[in-house]
Amino acid sequence: MISDQLWHQENLCRADTMRNDSTLPVKKTLKSFGKAQSPLKPRHNVTDENMKEARKEILTIVGRTGIDDNPGNLKSHSSTEWSRSPVDTYASLIVFPHSTIQVSDIMKVCHKRRIPVTGFSGGTSLDGALAATRGGICIDFSRMNKILEFHERDMDVVVQPAVGWEDLNEYLARVGVFFPPDPGPGAQIGGMIGTGCSGTNAYRYGTMKDWIISTTIVLADGTIVKTRNRPRKSTAGYDLTRLMVGSSGTLGLVTEAVLKVTAKPENEQVAVIAFPSTYKAVSTVIDAVQRGLPLAALELLDENTMSAVNESGYTDKEYKVTPTLFVKFSGTKEAVKEQINVLGALAEKYGRESFESSGDPEEIDALWSARKTALWSLIAQKRDPDDKFLSSDVAVPISRLADIIEETKDKFKEADLLGSTLGHVGDGNFHTSILYGEKDKAVAEKIIADLQRRAIEMEGTVTGEHGIGLALRDMLEEELGENAIDMMRKIKFALDPLCLLNCDKIVRVEAAEPSEKPAK
Amino acid sequence: MISDQLWHQENLCRADTMRNDSTLPVKKTLKSFGKAQSPLKPRHNVTDENMKEARKEILTIVGRTGIDDNPGNLKSHSSTEWSRSPVDTYASLIVFPHSTIQVSDIMKVCHKRRIPVTGFSGGTSLDGALAATRGGICIDFSRMNKILEFHERDMDVVVQPAVGWEDLNEYLARVGVFFPPDPGPGAQIGGMIGTGCSGTNAYRYGTMKDWIISTTIVLADGTIVKTRNRPRKSTAGYDLTRLMVGSSGTLGLVTEAVLKVTAKPENEQVAVIAFPSTYKAVSTVIDAVQRGLPLAALELLDENTMSAVNESGYTDKEYKVTPTLFVKFSGTKEAVKEQINVLGALAEKYGRESFESSGDPEEIDALWSARKTALWSLIAQKRDPDDKFLSSDVAVPISRLADIIEETKDKFKEADLLGSTLGHVGDGNFHTSILYGEKDKAVAEKIIADLQRRAIEMEGTVTGEHGIGLALRDMLEEELGENAIDMMRKIKFALDPLCLLNCDKIVRVEAAEPSEKPAK
């Protein structure tokens, strides 16, 4: 049972946030818009008549089996359990293209008819990227799920957007290579590019932007663009490829991607290291980063999480209830041995309470199980079945990590709410979760907003890997300032002047009402 | 003597290309422009009167010592020995700002007065990025050469654009860390971002885009934008930071950058491996890449280069005249030992003729000297002192590397020209150089253009690390197609509608005459 549910863990932490958040935007009339170039109020046409005519034209492109207007499906493509749409607007048609050409032809119809479009691949987005805020059409890429080419000698692979990273890795495993970005299960390449995702492998291998060589995209008017060729190194003009990464499908729809792959590490070992304090755990991490220790993963679970893990019964092992590092090592046997020795010495220097490690596959699973079941264990702590989860994805310069974690835990205590922090400590990126009942909603939201603002004060970001989407647009402006947002908006309007592609995501195209802004 | 001149090696190879290339563009009237949105013929105002008024205003910003209009300096800021301007137009004023605010104020003047601007930092560009095709103002960043902050615990550094990578590394060395991108000597951070440079460290550490966290930029209208905060991991909206990388100062002027740094590897060892053929050398490299061997550098010199090295007398050592791999290893002692064993076995499998390695600093220098003096040795082979150099910087998927190198060498033979290839083989990126006399100019240019087109056919790029600048705009269009160039042009016009910032670079803003297109 649990294992089936586990894949929703990372997702769920944000799901209920969206569900309960009535402050998210709907269509507004144009207002003064700071120093931005006048944004155009998108004049879409989603009248029944226009949609009916569009449907006819799209039928000639994809055929009868290539469309769907089942109300349940329309809703589930815009609003999922883990990323509710804040508006009741859904797409009125789902289209299933088979090829880049079909996507281009569909976009030509939508462009001519001014119909807004949202792309859909794995559907695991946490940030409201799927919400069809303006209705229109959903392009579901599920029929574009092929691995088109694998160039073993070049160590790259050409895939369609609906290839899942887990399936890709299963395919690649037969020749001993893999694709490192490992976000939530179910995520697919198209959305992974849109989100700019990462995962536990990011400390060693970097994020989505580091593993993408090129994309084929379809612009709002149906134009097909290949952003780069297939060399591993290139400085051929503006980096359109990386402009796609993290853009939530607002600039173009990715219909093909060339990805780098790399050799699968030979040996794996895991260590679980308990510390007397967050500061000591983080100091160990900072020292390891400074030495350039090539650890495979470096995760920190706080004492609240460890307590939840013990109480949940999801693991056989009883862990110490203290801040605990979960570390993965990989490489040649000698290299792994050396890394463990170095890290062990560092942990000792900072007074670790215990250090357990193993290279045995079963023991690895046992040791790592706390990390795996962490979020599920937290959810199991609900005081009331109706309690909600609220979470965040901030990243700060690593020297500030212990401070922000400790401050956040103090706020949980102060508010008497069940909260926890865990995350990708090697990157300074961590997820905070709060369990709360309806009466504490405002308090919980304020804690998250305060935490995000504190991360900004520390020169950090409100999103390390989950993306901006719909939910974090205003926080993005607080983070980078009006000028950066204006620059993003100029790019958006230059490439999609009618705001057809995933309108309202990343940057607002119409001014927000004061009530829509994050809690202060 | 040689050591002083050595730093021009990489640069010189392209210098004479530019000098002799009369096909590069000058101002043209607007023509039909493919499918692009109508490009505006930039209407700059560089009349004496306007420039005189601008000078007065700029004086109030930077003071008497902050401007220069010495004709020699004006020329050398637009046209260097290694990157000649194809036009006789130079800036009419050089301005030396001290701060981001001053750059912003200068741009406000230029924006109001429609004066074009070119940024200047190290001046080592090979691609014509410095050419002041439309006159106007040159912003020289030499007074913005400070390391502003070094965050040792966060492993990042905040620098101004005129910090050289060598000076930065000297500064960082005292605490055992370094900044990996290592382009030609003299290059500075501003230009390195504009070029999207790399160097011999790229195989292990990646390129400029991988080592930049954030930039502060000034847009064409003087707006100051901070592209990201300072977390090592972020997916906060469109990746404006990486949009700057490789943009040749055409979208914004970088006035500050946050760079990642990493631990300096402890032990270094070098191997020189001679092979009976390019194919066998490249096969060894491909196997090493497939195993994910974390080599520190992986360079291939062809037999022509090795012969030139022996003949030049710049090294004491006599090398075999065959395709030769130059490999650097770094890491812990155990890791280096393992890597050498693995690579040694691979080289043996592919029938290497000799394998020499050493960890002794003096012997390392001796072994590596051929790589260091390669281009200089080639230049020494001129049959006539007036002979010119012509070069290229293509990168291809590594499986095609041996093919394209062999084909190119055949062309040298066919044309009876002295030519050679050497480069960053681990990335599939290599530089070709041809020595030729005036009578063979057309033949030499044709060989380079054919090679670039062949790289494109192989799904490669015309530039792995030198950038597009002015010289490769038309080849960029052949590489990526009209749609990609249109997309780049839309971004350019969205951010700089008056085409004030390094106009004519990366993308044409006015149609080319047929005679301007690369040789067919």
Tab-separated table of C-alpha atoms in Angstrom, chain A residues 35 149 151-156 177 195-196 198-199 202 207 209-210 217 219 221 223-240 242-247 250-251 260 262-263 283 286 289-292 332-335 338 393 395-400 424 426-427 429 456 458-461 463-468 476 479-480 483-484 487-492 494-495 505-507, chain B residues 35 149 151-156 177 195-196 198-199 202 207 209-210 217 219 221 223-240 242-247 250-251 260 262-263 283 286 289-292 332-335 338 393 395-400 424 426-427 429 456 458-461 463-468 476 479-480 483-484 487-492 494-495 505-507:
chain	number	residue	atom	x	y	z
A	35	LYS	CA	7.337	50.142	-14.848
A	149	GLU	CA	17.388	7.836	-30.812
A	151	HIS	CA	23.598	7.546	-29.412
A	152	GLU	CA	25.661	5.313	-27.202
A	153	ARG	CA	29.009	6.599	-28.440
A	154	ASP	CA	27.927	10.222	-28.037
A	155	MET	CA	26.263	9.584	-24.678
A	156	ASP	CA	23.057	11.341	-25.614
A	177	VAL	CA	24.272	4.547	-18.325
A	195	THR	CA	9.901	23.153	-14.299
A	196	GLY	CA	13.703	23.173	-14.348
A	198	SER	CA	16.184	18.371	-10.052
A	199	GLY	CA	16.103	15.848	-7.167
A	202	ALA	CA	21.481	17.356	-8.021
A	207	THR	CA	19.816	20.039	-12.424
A	209	LYS	CA	19.527	22.604	-17.298
A	210	ASP	CA	22.810	20.730	-17.044
A	217	ILE	CA	9.866	23.581	-29.717
A	219	LEU	CA	6.032	28.572	-30.733
A	221	ASP	CA	2.141	30.760	-33.933
A	223	THR	CA	6.671	27.972	-35.856
A	224	ILE	CA	9.003	25.027	-35.222
A	225	VAL	CA	12.394	25.885	-33.749
A	226	LYS	CA	15.364	23.615	-33.089
A	227	THR	CA	17.209	25.468	-30.343
A	228	ARG	CA	20.592	23.805	-30.900
A	229	ASN	CA	22.192	20.923	-32.722
A	230	ARG	CA	23.631	17.879	-30.956
A	231	PRO	CA	27.184	18.746	-29.873
A	232	ARG	CA	27.877	18.466	-26.148
A	233	LYS	CA	29.516	21.871	-26.166
A	234	SER	CA	28.251	24.907	-28.043
A	235	THR	CA	28.034	28.655	-27.804
A	236	ALA	CA	25.930	29.079	-30.921
A	237	GLY	CA	23.976	32.273	-30.257
A	238	TYR	CA	21.470	32.999	-27.514
A	239	ASP	CA	20.920	29.962	-25.316
A	240	LEU	CA	17.328	29.245	-26.343
A	242	ARG	CA	18.172	26.990	-21.370
A	243	LEU	CA	15.564	29.706	-21.878
A	244	MET	CA	13.064	26.843	-22.175
A	245	VAL	CA	14.214	25.295	-18.885
A	246	GLY	CA	11.972	26.604	-16.115
A	247	SER	CA	9.653	28.451	-18.498
A	250	THR	CA	4.936	29.753	-21.589
A	251	LEU	CA	7.378	30.443	-24.438
A	260	LYS	CA	22.985	13.996	-22.081
A	262	THR	CA	26.348	9.482	-18.212
A	263	ALA	CA	27.905	6.300	-16.872
A	283	SER	CA	28.909	22.530	9.162
A	286	ILE	CA	29.842	22.871	4.224
A	289	VAL	CA	31.363	20.950	-0.221
A	290	GLN	CA	34.509	23.010	0.298
A	291	ARG	CA	36.640	19.935	-0.218
A	292	GLY	CA	34.747	19.150	-3.410
A	332	THR	CA	35.000	3.031	-7.815
A	333	LYS	CA	35.492	1.005	-4.652
A	334	GLU	CA	38.617	2.924	-3.733
A	335	ALA	CA	36.969	6.290	-4.348
A	338	GLU	CA	38.139	7.414	0.531
A	393	ASP	CA	10.924	24.864	-1.655
A	395	ALA	CA	17.117	27.497	-1.388
A	396	VAL	CA	19.671	29.725	0.327
A	397	PRO	CA	23.442	30.128	0.221
A	398	ILE	CA	24.541	27.159	2.271
A	399	SER	CA	26.180	29.289	4.999
A	400	ARG	CA	22.686	30.503	5.965
A	424	HIS	CA	18.767	18.610	-0.530
A	426	GLY	CA	24.187	20.017	-0.373
A	427	ASP	CA	22.502	22.586	-2.618
A	429	ASN	CA	17.642	23.662	-0.947
A	456	ILE	CA	15.097	36.166	-0.162
A	458	MET	CA	19.478	35.704	2.747
A	459	GLU	CA	20.050	36.122	-1.017
A	460	GLY	CA	18.248	32.858	-1.668
A	461	THR	CA	15.301	31.868	-3.812
A	463	THR	CA	12.104	27.911	-5.483
A	464	GLY	CA	15.087	25.627	-5.808
A	465	GLU	CA	13.432	23.022	-8.014
A	466	HIS	CA	9.629	23.202	-8.042
A	467	GLY	CA	9.348	26.211	-10.335
A	468	ILE	CA	7.295	29.405	-10.289
A	476	LEU	CA	9.317	35.917	-7.734
A	479	GLU	CA	12.852	37.988	-5.019
A	480	LEU	CA	14.222	39.531	-8.206
A	483	ASN	CA	13.031	45.137	-13.450
A	484	ALA	CA	13.825	41.448	-13.768
A	487	MET	CA	12.545	41.769	-18.631
A	488	MET	CA	10.926	38.337	-18.411
A	489	ARG	CA	7.610	39.834	-19.475
A	490	LYS	CA	9.228	41.470	-22.504
A	491	ILE	CA	10.591	38.107	-23.581
A	492	LYS	CA	7.188	36.508	-23.059
A	494	ALA	CA	8.085	39.081	-27.858
A	495	LEU	CA	7.628	35.343	-28.376
A	505	LYS	CA	2.263	31.497	-15.470
A	506	ILE	CA	5.733	32.747	-14.386
A	507	VAL	CA	4.813	36.421	-14.915
B	35	LYS	CA	10.202	35.166	-42.173
B	149	GLU	CA	32.882	39.477	-2.150
B	151	HIS	CA	31.909	33.691	0.336
B	152	GLU	CA	34.183	30.889	1.347
B	153	ARG	CA	31.479	28.844	3.069
B	154	ASP	CA	29.115	29.224	0.115
B	155	MET	CA	31.869	28.612	-2.439
B	156	ASP	CA	30.970	31.613	-4.552
B	177	VAL	CA	39.770	26.785	-4.419
B	195	THR	CA	31.379	34.598	-25.339
B	196	GLY	CA	30.159	31.581	-23.381
B	198	SER	CA	35.422	27.372	-21.921
B	199	GLY	CA	38.952	25.904	-22.238
B	202	ALA	CA	35.634	21.992	-19.860
B	207	THR	CA	31.755	25.757	-19.574
B	209	LYS	CA	27.306	28.717	-18.222
B	210	ASP	CA	27.907	26.059	-15.587
B	217	ILE	CA	23.160	43.767	-16.027
B	219	LEU	CA	19.836	47.099	-20.316
B	221	ASP	CA	17.655	51.969	-21.627
B	223	THR	CA	17.501	49.666	-16.458
B	224	ILE	CA	19.450	47.623	-13.905
B	225	VAL	CA	18.464	43.975	-13.590
B	226	LYS	CA	19.702	41.375	-11.145
B	227	THR	CA	19.051	38.116	-12.998
B	228	ARG	CA	19.050	35.857	-9.943
B	229	ASN	CA	19.924	35.858	-6.282
B	230	ARG	CA	22.817	33.863	-4.838
B	231	PRO	CA	21.582	30.304	-4.187
B	232	ARG	CA	23.511	27.561	-5.983
B	233	LYS	CA	20.259	26.015	-7.162
B	234	SER	CA	17.263	27.932	-8.444
B	235	THR	CA	14.443	27.697	-10.928
B	236	ALA	CA	13.158	31.227	-10.337
B	237	GLY	CA	11.542	32.166	-13.635
B	238	TYR	CA	13.147	32.515	-17.061
B	239	ASP	CA	16.871	31.849	-16.895
B	240	LEU	CA	18.040	35.389	-17.673
B	242	ARG	CA	22.133	31.924	-18.991
B	243	LEU	CA	20.503	34.124	-21.624
B	244	MET	CA	23.425	36.493	-21.017
B	245	VAL	CA	25.980	33.721	-21.546
B	246	GLY	CA	27.046	33.783	-25.197
B	247	SER	CA	25.066	36.933	-26.003
B	250	THR	CA	23.903	42.451	-27.272
B	251	LEU	CA	21.136	42.141	-24.665
B	260	LYS	CA	30.681	29.372	-8.362
B	262	THR	CA	35.233	24.699	-6.349
B	263	ALA	CA	37.987	22.884	-4.497
B	283	SER	CA	37.977	5.478	-29.775
B	286	ILE	CA	34.899	7.640	-26.432
B	289	VAL	CA	33.689	9.203	-21.761
B	290	GLN	CA	31.342	6.220	-21.697
B	291	ARG	CA	32.885	5.050	-18.440
B	292	GLY	CA	32.462	8.522	-16.992
B	332	THR	CA	43.058	12.093	-4.547
B	333	LYS	CA	46.160	9.962	-5.068
B	334	GLU	CA	44.118	6.777	-5.168
B	335	ALA	CA	41.628	8.227	-7.631
B	338	GLU	CA	42.863	4.304	-10.722
B	393	ASP	CA	36.144	26.164	-33.692
B	395	ALA	CA	32.242	20.846	-32.244
B	396	VAL	CA	30.542	17.628	-33.303
B	397	PRO	CA	28.997	14.636	-31.546
B	398	ILE	CA	32.083	12.745	-30.504
B	399	SER	CA	31.270	9.678	-32.614
B	400	ARG	CA	31.871	11.807	-35.721
B	424	HIS	CA	39.293	19.635	-26.650
B	426	GLY	CA	36.579	15.102	-24.796
B	427	ASP	CA	33.890	17.612	-25.789
B	429	ASN	CA	35.382	20.440	-29.976
B	456	ILE	CA	26.543	21.138	-39.174
B	458	MET	CA	27.045	15.924	-38.465
B	459	GLU	CA	24.613	17.680	-36.072
B	460	GLY	CA	27.453	19.743	-34.664
B	461	THR	CA	28.068	23.438	-34.270
B	463	THR	CA	31.381	27.271	-32.502
B	464	GLY	CA	32.120	25.237	-29.422
B	465	GLU	CA	33.604	28.046	-27.368
B	466	HIS	CA	34.620	31.106	-29.397
B	467	GLY	CA	31.117	32.487	-29.911
B	468	ILE	CA	29.220	33.883	-32.885
B	476	LEU	CA	24.680	30.285	-37.293
B	479	GLU	CA	23.304	25.694	-38.394
B	480	LEU	CA	20.019	26.403	-36.631
B	483	ASN	CA	13.226	30.078	-37.319
B	484	ALA	CA	15.778	29.886	-34.524
B	487	MET	CA	13.429	33.756	-32.356
B	488	MET	CA	16.798	35.183	-31.274
B	489	ARG	CA	16.079	38.365	-33.200
B	490	LYS	CA	12.717	38.749	-31.465
B	491	ILE	CA	14.438	38.531	-28.101
B	492	LYS	CA	17.044	41.059	-29.217
B	494	ALA	CA	12.255	43.009	-27.304
B	495	LEU	CA	15.123	43.949	-24.993
B	505	LYS	CA	26.452	40.842	-33.462
B	506	ILE	CA	24.928	37.328	-33.104
B	507	VAL	CA	22.005	38.142	-35.437
